[in-house]
């Protein structure tokens, strides 16, 4: 746990200069918010792992067994990646960054916490994971509805996708990894395309068609894929997750997740 904590701290420290490089009040504010949330989460992880070592005598990540320690670590990692209800920092931070750093924040920065979540998922309280997953999917759907800023839209899309990943974690970790891979691929496509077009608002996309028709078509397809529209790639993980939830006798959870995907799809289509 000590090494994992150190890795997370180095990860946070390394992206801070990238976030603050623009010397703009918004960038500085975003950097400060990010630093405070990540430091809080890292401190919670260190506290929980120390507590686990104190009560159970074990520093091993796989063998974390004290219920309070597992819950604290799960909530801390949820805060690190921005799962609802600990998601409030994510749209604000992403909005203050440029598109390149936003890309790093939405993809690369999620890998380390996810590696830890995957390793402790079998010992975590299933109700906690389900609650985090359903809340994130709903928040990601509702939150993006009245946004005009593309970076905030992508932040809420990130929250919704993370919800889908967390909900299936306890039943099929392989599906979580599949979803994460596809999400990272499609989000990278979106960020890089928006960077080429230098657009950060929805209305600037409306003028994109005469300038770059091919890129605009690509953006449209990536957005629909993020929303999970068949026959595009983004539909596959959602379909498999709903199927697995139905197999596990959780029809209400599956229904709520499917409905939240409709909310997300609405703002992607817009």
PDB file of N, CA, C and O in Angstrom, residues 5 26 50 65 68 76 103 105 116 145 163 176 210 219 227 242 247 268:
ATOM      1  N   UNK A   5       0.535   4.185  -2.733  1.00  0.00           N
ATOM      2  CA  UNK A   5       0.276   5.574  -2.330  1.00  0.00           C
ATOM      3  C   UNK A   5       1.329   6.509  -2.923  1.00  0.00           C
ATOM      4  O   UNK A   5       1.004   7.575  -3.447  1.00  0.00           O
ATOM      5  N   UNK A  26      -7.983  30.862 -14.532  1.00  0.00           N
ATOM      6  CA  UNK A  26      -8.815  29.650 -14.555  1.00  0.00           C
ATOM      7  C   UNK A  26      -7.958  28.391 -14.435  1.00  0.00           C
ATOM      8  O   UNK A  26      -8.331  27.442 -13.766  1.00  0.00           O
ATOM      9  N   UNK A  50      -2.999   2.057   6.501  1.00  0.00           N
ATOM     10  CA  UNK A  50      -2.328   1.975   7.804  1.00  0.00           C
ATOM     11  C   UNK A  50      -3.255   1.328   8.827  1.00  0.00           C
ATOM     12  O   UNK A  50      -2.835   0.479   9.613  1.00  0.00           O
ATOM     13  N   UNK A  65      -8.720  -6.471   4.208  1.00  0.00           N
ATOM     14  CA  UNK A  65      -9.900  -7.233   4.623  1.00  0.00           C
ATOM     15  C   UNK A  65     -10.756  -6.512   5.654  1.00  0.00           C
ATOM     16  O   UNK A  65     -11.909  -6.877   5.856  1.00  0.00           O
ATOM     17  N   UNK A  68     -13.993  -1.379   7.300  1.00  0.00           N
ATOM     18  CA  UNK A  68     -13.874   0.087   7.292  1.00  0.00           C
ATOM     19  C   UNK A  68     -12.749   0.527   6.349  1.00  0.00           C
ATOM     20  O   UNK A  68     -12.895   1.495   5.583  1.00  0.00           O
ATOM     21  N   UNK A  76     -12.020   6.735  -1.418  1.00  0.00           N
ATOM     22  CA  UNK A  76     -10.887   7.594  -1.776  1.00  0.00           C
ATOM     23  C   UNK A  76     -10.543   7.452  -3.254  1.00  0.00           C
ATOM     24  O   UNK A  76     -10.296   8.438  -3.946  1.00  0.00           O
ATOM     25  N   UNK A 103      -7.070  15.900 -22.078  1.00  0.00           N
ATOM     26  CA  UNK A 103      -6.969  14.526 -22.583  1.00  0.00           C
ATOM     27  C   UNK A 103      -6.203  13.645 -21.595  1.00  0.00           C
ATOM     28  O   UNK A 103      -6.639  12.548 -21.259  1.00  0.00           O
ATOM     29  N   UNK A 105      -5.820  14.146 -18.409  1.00  0.00           N
ATOM     30  CA  UNK A 105      -6.608  14.015 -17.180  1.00  0.00           C
ATOM     31  C   UNK A 105      -7.730  12.995 -17.344  1.00  0.00           C
ATOM     32  O   UNK A 105      -8.028  12.233 -16.420  1.00  0.00           O
ATOM     33  N   UNK A 116      -5.924  -0.082  -8.857  1.00  0.00           N
ATOM     34  CA  UNK A 116      -6.153  -0.388  -7.437  1.00  0.00           C
ATOM     35  C   UNK A 116      -7.591  -0.829  -7.195  1.00  0.00           C
ATOM     36  O   UNK A 116      -7.847  -1.777  -6.446  1.00  0.00           O
ATOM     37  N   UNK A 145     -26.821  17.809 -19.469  1.00  0.00           N
ATOM     38  CA  UNK A 145     -27.948  18.247 -20.314  1.00  0.00           C
ATOM     39  C   UNK A 145     -27.907  19.731 -20.632  1.00  0.00           C
ATOM     40  O   UNK A 145     -28.178  20.141 -21.753  1.00  0.00           O
ATOM     41  N   UNK A 163     -19.317   5.273 -14.174  1.00  0.00           N
ATOM     42  CA  UNK A 163     -20.421   4.596 -13.482  1.00  0.00           C
ATOM     43  C   UNK A 163     -20.683   3.220 -14.087  1.00  0.00           C
ATOM     44  O   UNK A 163     -20.854   2.231 -13.364  1.00  0.00           O
ATOM     45  N   UNK A 176     -15.169  -4.455 -17.162  1.00  0.00           N
ATOM     46  CA  UNK A 176     -14.714  -3.129 -16.737  1.00  0.00           C
ATOM     47  C   UNK A 176     -13.498  -2.704 -17.556  1.00  0.00           C
ATOM     48  O   UNK A 176     -13.431  -1.572 -18.040  1.00  0.00           O
ATOM     49  N   UNK A 210     -18.352  23.127 -43.176  1.00  0.00           N
ATOM     50  CA  UNK A 210     -17.726  23.590 -44.416  1.00  0.00           C
ATOM     51  C   UNK A 210     -16.197  23.556 -44.363  1.00  0.00           C
ATOM     52  O   UNK A 210     -15.544  23.360 -45.385  1.00  0.00           O
ATOM     53  N   UNK A 219     -15.999  13.217 -35.707  1.00  0.00           N
ATOM     54  CA  UNK A 219     -16.456  13.665 -34.386  1.00  0.00           C
ATOM     55  C   UNK A 219     -17.874  13.171 -34.123  1.00  0.00           C
ATOM     56  O   UNK A 219     -18.192  12.677 -33.033  1.00  0.00           O
ATOM     57  N   UNK A 227     -21.978   7.695 -26.807  1.00  0.00           N
ATOM     58  CA  UNK A 227     -23.335   7.575 -26.287  1.00  0.00           C
ATOM     59  C   UNK A 227     -23.834   6.137 -26.276  1.00  0.00           C
ATOM     60  O   UNK A 227     -24.806   5.820 -25.591  1.00  0.00           O
ATOM     61  N   UNK A 242     -25.363  -4.670 -19.580  1.00  0.00           N
ATOM     62  CA  UNK A 242     -26.795  -4.869 -19.305  1.00  0.00           C
ATOM     63  C   UNK A 242     -27.141  -6.354 -19.286  1.00  0.00           C
ATOM     64  O   UNK A 242     -27.912  -6.822 -18.440  1.00  0.00           O
ATOM     65  N   UNK A 247     -28.402 -11.184 -16.043  1.00  0.00           N
ATOM     66  CA  UNK A 247     -28.045 -12.539 -15.618  1.00  0.00           C
ATOM     67  C   UNK A 247     -27.903 -12.623 -14.100  1.00  0.00           C
ATOM     68  O   UNK A 247     -28.202 -13.645 -13.493  1.00  0.00           O
ATOM     69  N   UNK A 268     -25.281  13.998 -26.361  1.00  0.00           N
ATOM     70  CA  UNK A 268     -24.339  13.685 -27.448  1.00  0.00           C
ATOM     71  C   UNK A 268     -24.953  14.017 -28.800  1.00  0.00           C
ATOM     72  O   UNK A 268     -24.311  14.559 -29.689  1.00  0.00           O
TER      73      UNK A 268
END
